[in-house]
Structures are given as structure tokens and as C-alpha cells.
């Protein structure tokens, strides 16, 4: 065995199942050896007994995605991946979004152009299928799945993205035939439209009415429907950004009946509530509310505990940011429709790529709600398995990419947007305390963040073609390994 | 780094979370390094791409346990651990059973004498607490927990073992204060007694009425009650040998509500049905039934699928044999009460130490019901974590004991008692096909089973004092790591 | 008090709550007095201690409804109401069905023409809303509700009838504003279409594949969706012809959460199974299957018990026939598409108006599954209350119409189509034994069926304008009496 | 027909199913005729269109029951039945309580002596079985059931009353054989004892800790256990005084699975909360708390809504007072153990006989949570059916006793203990507004309460022997009528 390029000494490692102390020998960007007293490397880093964990994989984030409503995403692949690296995330999976009328292939090609030469961490693409024409279903989608785009998202709401129910069934059938993973945004679009009309007619247009326009039953119904379609087609699906107990009960029901239904939740459902959408009609409520509008909306305090419990109990397999970066200020931001924009005119989405890992490490692991192995599973291993990046990504194991984070879990800091590296002019988590932050982020053995400084290079992040998914099994039944 | 004592080359390894290919370097009985192209060891074994998994830990088995009804366990630590080794299990955790009136300490001392010099695989002890006097609760139990006996079983039925409800609560309170793990045999003893009396009065005494005397509601009720006590005391518990859907629903309910309720199931609930207790009043039904009597009894075919689903879905964390070895023939065996012994006179229990791992590997992993990581978790990692043996046992990780099994997953064989190494004169799994069997079992780096030959040595197995439990998290909430 | 026109002596009466013995004094077609030893009437009938119950109200039947697929309903108001009278039903509520493009008012006018001068029992109309244009929603529907058409049915499947989801919400909102009752045919149309296409592509076209094209999840999903819409709009709804446990669980969930969700079931789900749709590809299976095709399809044997239990437990408030009369023979019957018509080419529906009451009386009351008061509630009182016919119809109480049935519960007879009075050439219940049949049916005090002879007169049945619904309360919450 | 003794004219009547306007002809204390324009009676009362309802039956109240802890019930049959009459209740069913060691027969004889010549409304007896010796099980209980004591209560807690689990099963088996109805006080006694010890050890002794000593899981567990025993024995049971959602979910589960499990709730769970047990350690909290201590304790505000919903949805069949009358002041009252009595030293129970009907009429019917028929069912008809008093009691029907209440639903009054007629020196409902109160109460045709004056006579109330129960069917399955 040749000399290691780098040895991380005295690492207190965790995987999704194990905790062990070892030196980590890295060669050609991969983990070549684990052991005590490994031979010297060309470079050495002493982890000094600190937690060394697999780099985060953000399985749900939006970067430089074309918008059709006048808004514009503030983060492109340069700023988005920079902020990922600084928060301990070494792989992002944003969305190549098909615009209605466009071919899927064209969407993928366009998105590669947007990413090319800009990423400082590795990246793969989910597809968004918004126009499942026969050509898409029969040719493009199967071909793209085989080429490395093996997961795709579909929407049950949003006028420019949503699929009709029959289309949902048809794309699920393709996923079944090809072995792809389907992510579903589950909210009932007709309920939202009906409630929105009534709210606006009643003059209830402030951001806080966004929550009233999408009560939990809207999410529960769509979740039940998506589960029924998956059951009929006999294909696993992933319900993304699950917000609260009504949808959770549907997912539990399905899992308890042996269905392969997976769930994802996000920081906004653990750290925000509907009050963050505003508590009155004041300008400050409008500002705070506009910044925090996302869908599904955050719910109440009691509900946060339900989401924590479901996270701890294994109902959710994946914890993502759903980073959707719009600036508050400016004509292409949250208030593009005007200073007193109605709730339904404000772009949906909040930033979160950089804060995802520290928030969960602090309030999940260090506060004792989940253990360190669950943290690794939720933020990295399960994501890699679910989207076909495993075993190259997602663990500390022989042969895996040396995407590693050394955590500084000693000091307390307060989240402040001025410390973050995205291009958004606010963070919804402003002021929340965290007790951990990455001290060092390695991408394939190379530091991209160290001691508070971004060291990455645009273009060093590589595109990762995805194999077929092999989702984490804690909630998976009836299929061969 | 010194030379390895042994290197297992080209291992296709799985842990409870990961799959990777590596050489495994072993030194002083522990895993010292993982890597590609490790330096030569004093000995070398080529795994040739076969699965190499952590040695099995059987968290629920009975060996040489004193009986008070005239029956006698056929397996002592010699034959029991031999049969474990041959079936890929490298650690057993039988029970030091307190006889009513006896001190717990005396039970432990006696059981050490029974084990001493006989075991060919490693072992730890669970306690059975049958007489929780103030002395036991205040002094003996806390002291023993701290000395390495950190888990104990209590019974809600069986006249000589069962605790009154207040006693259950009191021992749970000790477990909470000390951080111990309580295993609960959950069947309602009054229901069983009432039904048994009526069956016998009606002349329904054949072995098959054993199932009628313990219907699922008997298990459901006791499971609900145990959960309520654990909830009140705020302590995790493990419901052992869960047989079917009614108890499973109770456990799911608890897990879905954030309670730390764990579950174990056993091969008999996947591979046997109530029909194995006999289908008529013939002598052959009596024989087959007597051999298969265990509690809770196996249920129907539909129920087997429910248990498989719960296994795949993560409702169960542990898969054990509940090996309880009574010979069919002889005065201290199943028919000690006579050739036409009533169902309530036949010792409860079936052997299964040696067949546990091959049955689950074949029908679980190879038939695609669970994946390889789940297999490792259920048979080894979760057991080690739940009973305080982790990280020394339960994984392939730096620093862990080199308890490894190389699996031969190529050929089909039919389970036949003459091929097994226990001292029981039958196996309830006679005739079932398996597609995998251990080719090699290593105990701390030393072969104890290889190519069909037992190579172990009585006395080489070591007692393992247990640290406090840190159960697998997939169903664990609200506690610090 | 003037003399009674008729006194029914020695009646053993039951209402939905009470059982009592009394003479019933009838005057001007109404119940004028109840008591022991009432003064003589101009006519007298001695009930001789037999059960005297309120006349049945069939809240779900189709008569002379225009079809657009070449089929034709065999029963018009003459034969349909005749068969009702002979089976103990004194009020029918068929459907004035809006054809897409047609005004609701035109549909009602047309349906009055079809009924005029033909009915021998009383009748009211439900509307079927298939084309909820703004004119319908804003003007026609509110006006018709106020005029006496206070209940309407909507479909979630069938191409010529089904509403889009937003339309469903809009009609529910009208129902809420006006206090009307909405009946919902809950099956997911996209699932049915997708499954049907696949079955046909696979050559699975026999009638028995009708069941495979509409599995229970199709009904469960639509039921959940309908409940969510009713919850959002805050309006009670009635799920009609519920077939089995998956939909039942959804309704129970809603009722247990305080939602005003009502349920109806029908004889086909108690007395038929999917096997009645054929068990193989033989001509006899095709014939039997074609005759029994209805939607949702009957399920399996175990499911019948679940439906009985839900009936007994109060999950269902209404028991209807869903009489949909197509002849087997002839060009406008079941085989209009040819002798080997595909399952999706065969008109959906079975006859049942005449057999509904005897089947439930025999197998429900006399077999001890429900009590006599439940029978009255399910077949008459609850129907009257739910559809605004109460208190004129639906009970034996002072002031109510003297619609009464004297039951002959002594003798056993076998259902045989030649004994029935509809115009259909078969009954799906052929050969089933019943232990009760009406001896005498009184419509407003006048015999229309007596001792096996139809005595009614076309045109004597009167149209009943419906008041606003006041559904039976056993499952009703949060509203004023 | 002879002349009526009394005619109630223009009554706006409701039964458990029907609403109708009629004159009510009464003869020999019974309802002899219903009709419009009945012949004149010797006496006439004009109800003038007011609600006339069946007299209330309080199926759960304690009067002059011997206590063994130094306390004494303030109400005997004189004051208790007087207060019943004034609140619209015409039949009470208190408990003949077996003291351990006493024969059941002796308890019944003693209780007859206590009742003799004192009651001003009718009465029947439940038994309390506290000592089910073989003699009791085999002889006394079957004999008494047949003699008219066909319902009995058993306790799962209270040291002087509680049965062991095997005893519970044995008495259920007698109930099954004899057709009796078993009422179960379902709280887990070991949980209560354990929690109480810990609270007291921690110095938490104020009345408000009564709630902490009996959390909902204590009730949930015992309810589940009672249901399991009833399921095994195959006998209907009634869970009394159900307090909140955890027990309700168990009952719903049972009802949804076709089990004949009935439920009762009481005013304290609709109108009180745990705050009524005190909010701090002040003397006023101690006083208020001591007055309101009852078991199970009232829960929180959200829970009141759950109980209302379950009442409306038919989960509960019976609404009782659980009147248990202890004076606050005096040595045999709430503070017999001293001014700062610990929560576990204060007699359990609150008065409520007189307020039960007005509270439910006002806040149930008039506030629109239940309808008038449900009110009649819950307070009278279902009680009569469940305890074998029907059809003599419980309805307005030919042949029934003329126990009638004319309601004054026009004016608002505030509940004030000085207006009540029991012998207790407080009411827990002090200050609550009601919008209805009986204007006239008739016992078998004779006024016992009219226009604010008690007109009854001690000794005029008659003992009613109970036939076998025929419980209300809304939740009853699988049995013959």
C-alpha cells in the first residue's frame, strides 16, 4: 500500500450504525484505510478526539433554478455550494426542472450549463417532471434514469409544476419499471386555491394567512392520495418536507402496513412556527412573514415535538434544507409584487443550506433527541442510499469518498446572517443558538472550509451520476437487497 | 503498527449501516485495521468476495437453567455454545434466573459456576428477577447492574416466575434509576389460567390447545399494560418474543407516540404456525405439537407476513432464538408427564440457537424481505447496543472484537437435526431449506467453526460484563447519546 | 275526535328507539292516535301481535334514469314502485340526473314527467349534479334545494357524471350555505382507468376483472379525499354504498374525530362477494358476473362481517338498495356490447328494491346481528331525517303518514326472481333464504300489498317535497337541533 | 276506554328517536294513549308546546352507602330522591354495596332497609360485588340477577372494593351466563398507589395532586384490560365515568372491532377541569380542590371537547351523575382527616343528581352539541334498556310509566347550591349558567316537582325489579333482539 495523501488522526468517528476511534488514511480522495497508528501521510490532521462524520448531503435544495414569476433565486452554484461547504455539506442535489413544453433532456442540459465550473462541492441532479408527455414517459425519463438521474420530484400543487392525478400514476409506473425514486410535494392544490380565494375575498392577504390557506388537512389528503397511488403501482415514494402530525399519521399508517413510504422533514418544521409568518398586520409582521413563507407552512409548537418524535422514531429517513433562496429586498425577491404583497404573491421558500447540519447536530444530538448515528443517517447515509450515491458517498468506509467533517462541538454561537455564505439577505434562523459548527470540511480529502474560512474552488465540485436508489431499510420491505 | 495476527482478505463486509470491500487486519483478537492491500498477517484467510458479517449475538437463549418441574434443559454451556458457534453466533446471553426465595447474587454465582470452563463462545448474563424483595430492589439489583449485569427479564406469567403488577413497577423504577434494560415476557397470566381450566374441563388437553389457551388478546393486553407501566415510570423496555399483529399494533402505537418501547421477535413466529402444535388428536399430532410448544404460541400464516413486515419496518430491533432446549424423549423432556401429557404439563420452549442466523439470512436477506444491513442490526449490532456489549461486540469496526462470520451463500441445504450440534433430539425447523450457512466463524480472531467442523474449545469463551445499554436508535427518542 | 278511518289493532310496534304494543288509529292517511282499546275505525285490521314497522324508505335507487351508453333501465316508476310496495317500501327517492350541458331545472322537470301518474308509492327526488356551472351553483341549485330537492349526489368517477375536485368543493360549499345533504360516490376515477387499461391490455376482460379494476384502495382514497373536503368546507356528507373495511376505517376515523360524516351500505356488500362476479372464464361465470357487476364491487367473505359489524356499531346510518335495474337479456341490457362484453362495457348496477327489507329483517334482526330498532332506523327513520322527509315519514308517531308494514316473520321462503315484481329478468339474490316478508303494506293508510297481492294504483304515489335534512344524530356533532 | 286520570295537552314530545306533538293520556300511572284531541281527563295539564320528555334515570349515583373510612354520605333516600325529582329525574339506581366478608344478599337486604319508606322517586339497585366468594359466584349472584338485580359494578381500584384480575374474569363469566350487565370502574390501582406514594414522599399532598396521582394512562390501561377480559369472556360491559381521550380511544377501538363495549360519562368531565382541584397551595385552592375531588379526576379544557364529541358521536350510551355526596364541612365530610387533609385522605366524589339533566339540556341540546333525541337516549332510554327497566321506564310510549318532565327552556338561571335540594353543602357547578330547568316532573302521573316546589312524598317511590339488560344498540353487535 502506497503512502496516504492525508491521514486524519485520532478521529472519533460515527457512521449511521457505529461509533469508533481510528485514524483515517486517505488516498486519491478516498478512504483507503481505517486503523490505529496508521503509517504517516503526506499530510496530517489531528482530529484530537473530536467527532468526525461523513460530509452532509443535502437531498433537497434549489440553486439557480429558472423561475417564471419574476422572481430569481439568489444562489447559483457558486454561492450555494460555498454555503454548503461552510455548513458541513459536501454534496448537494438540486433540481433540473422541466418547464412545461420543454423536453426533460433540455432541462438537464441547461442545468449542467448552470452548474458547470461553479460548484465547490460535489453535486448530482434530481429531475422535476412537470410535463410527462408520451415522449418523456417512454423515452426521455427512462434514458435519463439510466444515465444517472435516477430520482425525480413531482408536484401536487403549484400551477406551473403540478401534475394531474393520472400523470402522477403514469410517472410512478415509469419509476417502478426503472427503479427510480419519486419525491412528492404533497399538498392538495384545489383546497389551497379555494381557501386562497376566500381569504383574499375577505381581505386576509397578509403573509400570516399563508398558513390558513394550507392547513394540515391539505397536506394530509395529498399524502394519503400519494400513498394510495404508490400502493397501487407498487413503487416506493418519498414524501418530502412533511410538516406535521396529520401527514405523519398517514405515513406511519403506510409504514405500519408494510408499504415502502419514506419521509423527509426540514429544519423549518423543527425551528419555526406559524407565528413566524406574522402575528398581526404590522409592517414588521409582514416582513418577518414574507421572509418565512414556505410550503407547507410551519405549524404550531406542539407540532414541533411531533416532528422531533417522528425523526427519532425513524418515520423520517431524510433531513433536508429545502433551500429555496430568494432575497427579501429587490425586484426579484420576496416583495417583487410590492411592499404589501399578498401572501399568494410572495415566492415560496427559505434559505437553509448552511444551517441545516449545525441546527440538527446542536438541537438533535447535543440536546439528546437523536443519537449521533441517527444524525449521520438522516443527513448523509440515508440520502446517499435513497438517491443512488451510496457507497461512494454517505459514510466513513473503505472505498468511500473522503468527504468528512470535523465538528467543533465545544462552543456556542448565535446564527447570524452576516456570518453565512449564501447570497440571501436574511436567514429565518437568525438568533437561534447552536452549540456545534464544522471546524473542517474535507471534499474528497481536500479542505473546503477550515477554521471559519472558505477554502473551496469553483469548479472543483464534480457532477455525480446516480445509480439506482437503495433506500435505507429501516422502513423498507419486500424487496431484495 | 505491528504485524497483524490475521488478515481476512477481500471481505465483502456489511455493518448495520454500510457495505464495503476491505481486508480486515486482526491483532490481539480485535479489528486493528480495515483497508485495501493491508500488510501481510501471520495468518491469512481469503474471503474471496463473500459476505463477512459481525458474529451473531443471541440475546435471548436459555442454557442449563435450573427447572423446578422435573424437566431439565438439554443444553449446558458446552453444547449450547458449540451449537451457537456452528450457526454463526459468537456471543450468547442466557439467563441467571433467581429462584423465589433465593438472592439474586446467589443466582448469579450459581450461574457462573454452571458456565465456568465450558463455553466455546463469549457470553454475558441477563438476570431473571422473580423475587424483588426490598433487599433485591435496594441493594442487589443496583449493585449487579453496575457490575455488568445490566439487563434483566421479568415475567407476567408462569407461576414460579411471574411478578405482581406492583413488583413490575418497582423493578422498572430500579431500571430507570440505574439505566438498565428490562425485557418483558408479556402474557396475561389470569387469562391463561382461566382458559386453561376451561379447556381441560372440556377435555381439550392435546398440545394444539396450547394455542387456544393463549390467544393473541392475552399477549396484546399484557403488552399494553407493560407499555403503560414503562410510560408511567419513563423507562425504555423491550417486549420479547412478540408473536403477532395484536401485540405489534400496541408496540407501533407506543413507538408512534414517542415512547421508547422496543420489540424482539423469534424464528418460530416467522416459520411455524399454530398447526405445528397439531391438527388433530392423533399421536403424530401430539408428538409434533409437544415438540413445538412454546409461549407465546405461533399464530397463523397471515400473521407470519405481519411479523415479517414489522421486522422490515423497524418495529423490531432484535431477532433472537429464545432457545429453550428440552429433549422430546426421556423423563426430563417434553413428555415427562407421560406419553399423553396435557398441553399445560409440557415444558414450554424449543431449540433454535444454531438455526437462527441461517434462517434469517436465507429467508430474510436472500429472499429480499430485509437487506443485509438490517440482518446485521437485528442479529448483532442492536443486540450489542441494547445490552451494553457495544462497541466491543456487534460490528466490524476498528477496536471491536474480531468476531466474524464468513458466509457461504451459494448452496442450498435442508435443516436436519442430525446436522446440528445442540443436545436436543429434534429441531422444530426440520426440513426447512436454507440457502446460506456460515463457512467460518471467528471468535476474537480464532476459528471456532470452519467448513463444517466445530473447532472451538470449552473454556475459551469469556464472560463479558455489560455496560449500560445504549439501544439502537431507530425507535429511540428523547435521550442523550 | 272523529272516528278513525282505520284502526290497526294489537300492533307490536317498533320505532327507531322504542318497542310497544298498541292499537294504531289512522285518519286522513295519518297516524291520529296510539293507545290500547282505541274506538272502532271504519275499517279494522288485526295485527295479532305481529311486528308493525314504519314503511321502508329506499334512499338510493334508480328508476327510468336516462342512460347515454345504449343501455336502458328496465324499471320505470310503474314497475319500480310496484316492486317497492311488495317489498315493504313506501317511499322511494330516485335521482333526477343532470346530463352535462343540461340545466338542473330541466332535469327535474323531465324527471317529474317520467314519474307523473305512475308511482304507486310516495317518492321524492335527489338531484345528481354533473355539471355545476356558475348558473347551477349560484341560482338553480339553491333554488331547487329550497323548493324541496334538498339532497344531491355527486360522483368521483364515471366519465359522464364525475366532477373535478374543485367542482366537488364548490358544490359542497353550496350545500353548506343552503343546508343540503350531499351524497358522494367515492371511487378514484384515475386509478380505475389506469387499472382497467392494464387489465384489458393483458386480455383480462371477463366480468370478474371488474373487481380487480376497483380494489378497495380506490374506494379508500376517494373516501379520505371526500372527508377532507367536507372537513375543510365544514359540511356533513354521506358516503354512499360503502363496500368494505378500508373505506369503513376512513369513516370511523372521521366520526371518531367529531366530523359529521355519514355512511350508507347496501345488500350487495352483505350478501354477495367478488366470486359472484365469476370465478373463471366460463360462459356461466360470464353470465353470473355480468348480472352482479356493480360499483364498488362486492369484496370477500371476511369483509361481509366487517360490514355487518359497522352496521351494528352505528358507523352506517342508512341501508339502501342502490337499485339500478338493467335486464340481462336484450340489446339495452347487461350484454348490449355483445355476448362476451368486456367488464368495462357492462352497465353497472343490480336490482334490489323489493328484497332490501326482507333480507335485512331476516339476516339482520332475526339472526340477531342488529335489533329491531336499528332495523327501523337504518331502513326508514334515518333515511327520512337525512333527506328532509321527517317527521311526515319514517316513524310510527302521532301526525306521521300511516306508512306501515305488518311483517310476517313466521315462514321461510327462498328468493326467486319469478316472485318479484320489478321488470328485471334476474335477481342477484336468487336462492337466498329469508325468514320474513311483508304481509301487508299500507301507504298513507291504504293497502298496496296484502297477502301476496299487489293492490297499489299507479298515480296514487305522491311526490314529497323535502325539507332541509336533519340527519340521525348517532354520528352528528356540533350543530343545533 | 275509560276516562284518563290525567291528560297532558299540546305536548311537544321527544323520544330517543322521534319528535312529535300530541296529547298524552295517562291512566293508572301509565301512558294509555297518544293522540290529537284526546278525550278529557280527570285532570288536565297544558304543556303549551313545551318539550315533554321522559323522566330522567340516573344510572349511577350513591345514596346512603355505608362507608368504612369515617366519612358518611350526606344524602339518604329522602334527600337524594328529593333532589332527583327537582332536577327532572324520576328513577335512581344507587348501589347495594357488598362489604368484604358480607354476603351479597345481606347487602341487598340492608340496602332495602335504608331505602324503605324514604324514596320520593322510583328506584332500582345495582349491586357492587367486592367479595366474589364461590358462594357469591355460584349461588347468590345468579339468584339475585334473576330476582331483579341484573346489573353490578366492580372496581379495579380502591382497597376495600377492588377485585383481583382473576375475580374480574370470574364475575364476567357469571354475567355472561346470566345475561347481566357489568359496570366497571377502570383505573389501575397499582399505578395509583405507586404515584401516590411518590407524591406524598415529595410533599405534594394538596388536592390538586389527586390529578397527578391518576393520569389518563391509569384509566387507559385499566380500560384496555377490562375490554380484553370482556372480549375473552364474550360479554358486554360498560365502562363507567370515562374522563378523557385516552380511555375513549380504547373504547372506540373496541366498538370499531365489533365488541360490545359501552361507555358512560358524567357532567364533571364536561364542566370541570383539573384546575378545579386547585391551582396552587392556597387555602382556597385546598377548599375548592377538596370539594371537587372525584375519580377519575377531570382533565384539561381540550379534553372536554373530546368528551363532547364522543357523546355526540355515540361512543357513550349513558350520561350519569355519579352523585357521591359528602359534605365539605364536618367530621364525616371532605375534611374528616383535618383541615389540610392530604389528597388521598379526602373522600372521592361530588354531588350532581339534581344538576345532571339541566346541565346537559342547556349545554348539550340548546347549545347544539347534541340533539333532543340524543338527550333522551343518554339520560333515560338507554339507561332503562341497559339496566333492564325498559319498556316500563325510559320513553313516552304506550304502556310505559307516565314519568314525564315538562321543560322550561326559556329562562336563564345560575346554579347555586342554596337552590338545590340535596343535603350537601356545596355544588361543584356553582355559578354555571343553565338555560333550562324542569317546570314539572311527573312520577307515574303524579307531580313531584312543579313550578319550583317539591311535591313528592317519601315512600311514594317504588322499588323496580330489573329484567335482564337489553342495551341500546347503536354500539351493540352480534346478539339477538
mmCIF file of N, CA and C in Angstrom, chain B residues 22 45 49 87 101 126 128 130 153 181 246 263 292 313-314 337 349 382 388 411 416 434 444 463:
data_model
loop_
_atom_site.group_PDB
_atom_site.id
_atom_site.type_symbol
_atom_site.label_atom_id
_atom_site.label_comp_id
_atom_site.label_asym_id
_atom_site.label_seq_id
_atom_site.Cartn_x
_atom_site.Cartn_y
_atom_site.Cartn_z
ATOM 1 N N UNK B 22 -13.102 -4.811 1.821
ATOM 2 C CA UNK B 22 -11.857 -4.453 2.507
ATOM 3 C C UNK B 22 -11.145 -5.710 2.976
ATOM 4 N N UNK B 45 -6.578 -15.339 5.590
ATOM 5 C CA UNK B 45 -7.753 -16.060 5.107
ATOM 6 C C UNK B 45 -8.301 -15.268 3.945
ATOM 7 N N UNK B 49 -14.486 -12.381 -1.662
ATOM 8 C CA UNK B 49 -15.692 -11.649 -2.042
ATOM 9 C C UNK B 49 -16.957 -12.126 -1.378
ATOM 10 N N UNK B 87 -23.534 -22.168 14.186
ATOM 11 C CA UNK B 87 -24.567 -21.426 13.473
ATOM 12 C C UNK B 87 -24.217 -19.955 13.303
ATOM 13 N N UNK B 101 -37.160 -16.828 46.697
ATOM 14 C CA UNK B 101 -36.530 -17.120 47.972
ATOM 15 C C UNK B 101 -35.019 -16.981 47.908
ATOM 16 N N UNK B 126 -28.069 -12.117 31.280
ATOM 17 C CA UNK B 126 -29.231 -11.365 31.762
ATOM 18 C C UNK B 126 -29.594 -11.935 33.131
ATOM 19 N N UNK B 128 -32.832 -12.898 35.633
ATOM 20 C CA UNK B 128 -34.295 -13.012 35.728
ATOM 21 C C UNK B 128 -34.664 -12.661 37.155
ATOM 22 N N UNK B 130 -37.276 -12.737 39.852
ATOM 23 C CA UNK B 130 -38.561 -13.366 40.157
ATOM 24 C C UNK B 130 -39.012 -13.056 41.582
ATOM 25 N N UNK B 153 -34.783 -9.799 32.833
ATOM 26 C CA UNK B 153 -36.078 -10.189 32.290
ATOM 27 C C UNK B 153 -37.062 -10.361 33.430
ATOM 28 N N UNK B 181 -31.765 -2.268 31.260
ATOM 29 C CA UNK B 181 -32.781 -2.613 30.259
ATOM 30 C C UNK B 181 -33.634 -3.754 30.777
ATOM 31 N N UNK B 246 -51.597 -8.387 17.012
ATOM 32 C CA UNK B 246 -52.240 -7.614 18.082
ATOM 33 C C UNK B 246 -51.204 -6.947 18.991
ATOM 34 N N UNK B 263 -38.907 -3.990 20.559
ATOM 35 C CA UNK B 263 -39.521 -5.291 20.349
ATOM 36 C C UNK B 263 -38.523 -6.313 19.829
ATOM 37 N N UNK B 292 -43.240 -28.562 19.563
ATOM 38 C CA UNK B 292 -43.309 -27.153 19.136
ATOM 39 C C UNK B 292 -43.960 -26.230 20.165
ATOM 40 N N UNK B 313 -39.944 -3.169 8.774
ATOM 41 C CA UNK B 313 -40.293 -1.769 9.023
ATOM 42 C C UNK B 313 -39.603 -1.187 10.247
ATOM 43 N N UNK B 314 -38.866 -2.009 10.976
ATOM 44 C CA UNK B 314 -38.139 -1.465 12.109
ATOM 45 C C UNK B 314 -38.899 -1.484 13.425
ATOM 46 N N UNK B 337 -44.406 -35.795 31.830
ATOM 47 C CA UNK B 337 -45.685 -36.065 32.496
ATOM 48 C C UNK B 337 -46.408 -37.252 31.883
ATOM 49 N N UNK B 349 -40.993 -24.371 25.245
ATOM 50 C CA UNK B 349 -39.719 -23.958 24.690
ATOM 51 C C UNK B 349 -39.257 -24.860 23.576
ATOM 52 N N UNK B 382 -27.709 -4.307 17.081
ATOM 53 C CA UNK B 382 -28.723 -3.826 18.012
ATOM 54 C C UNK B 382 -28.710 -4.604 19.319
ATOM 55 N N UNK B 388 -25.571 -3.464 26.232
ATOM 56 C CA UNK B 388 -24.345 -2.925 26.808
ATOM 57 C C UNK B 388 -23.070 -3.636 26.391
ATOM 58 N N UNK B 411 -24.986 -22.388 -1.617
ATOM 59 C CA UNK B 411 -25.604 -23.708 -1.756
ATOM 60 C C UNK B 411 -26.823 -23.859 -0.864
ATOM 61 N N UNK B 416 -31.687 -30.292 9.234
ATOM 62 C CA UNK B 416 -31.852 -31.680 9.677
ATOM 63 C C UNK B 416 -31.201 -31.780 11.041
ATOM 64 N N UNK B 434 -32.521 -23.873 3.660
ATOM 65 C CA UNK B 434 -31.801 -22.605 3.787
ATOM 66 C C UNK B 434 -30.783 -22.520 2.661
ATOM 67 N N UNK B 444 -13.032 -13.701 18.348
ATOM 68 C CA UNK B 444 -11.835 -12.890 18.632
ATOM 69 C C UNK B 444 -10.653 -13.338 17.795
ATOM 70 N N UNK B 463 -16.549 -14.573 29.732
ATOM 71 C CA UNK B 463 -17.661 -13.786 30.263
ATOM 72 C C UNK B 463 -17.438 -12.320 29.939
#
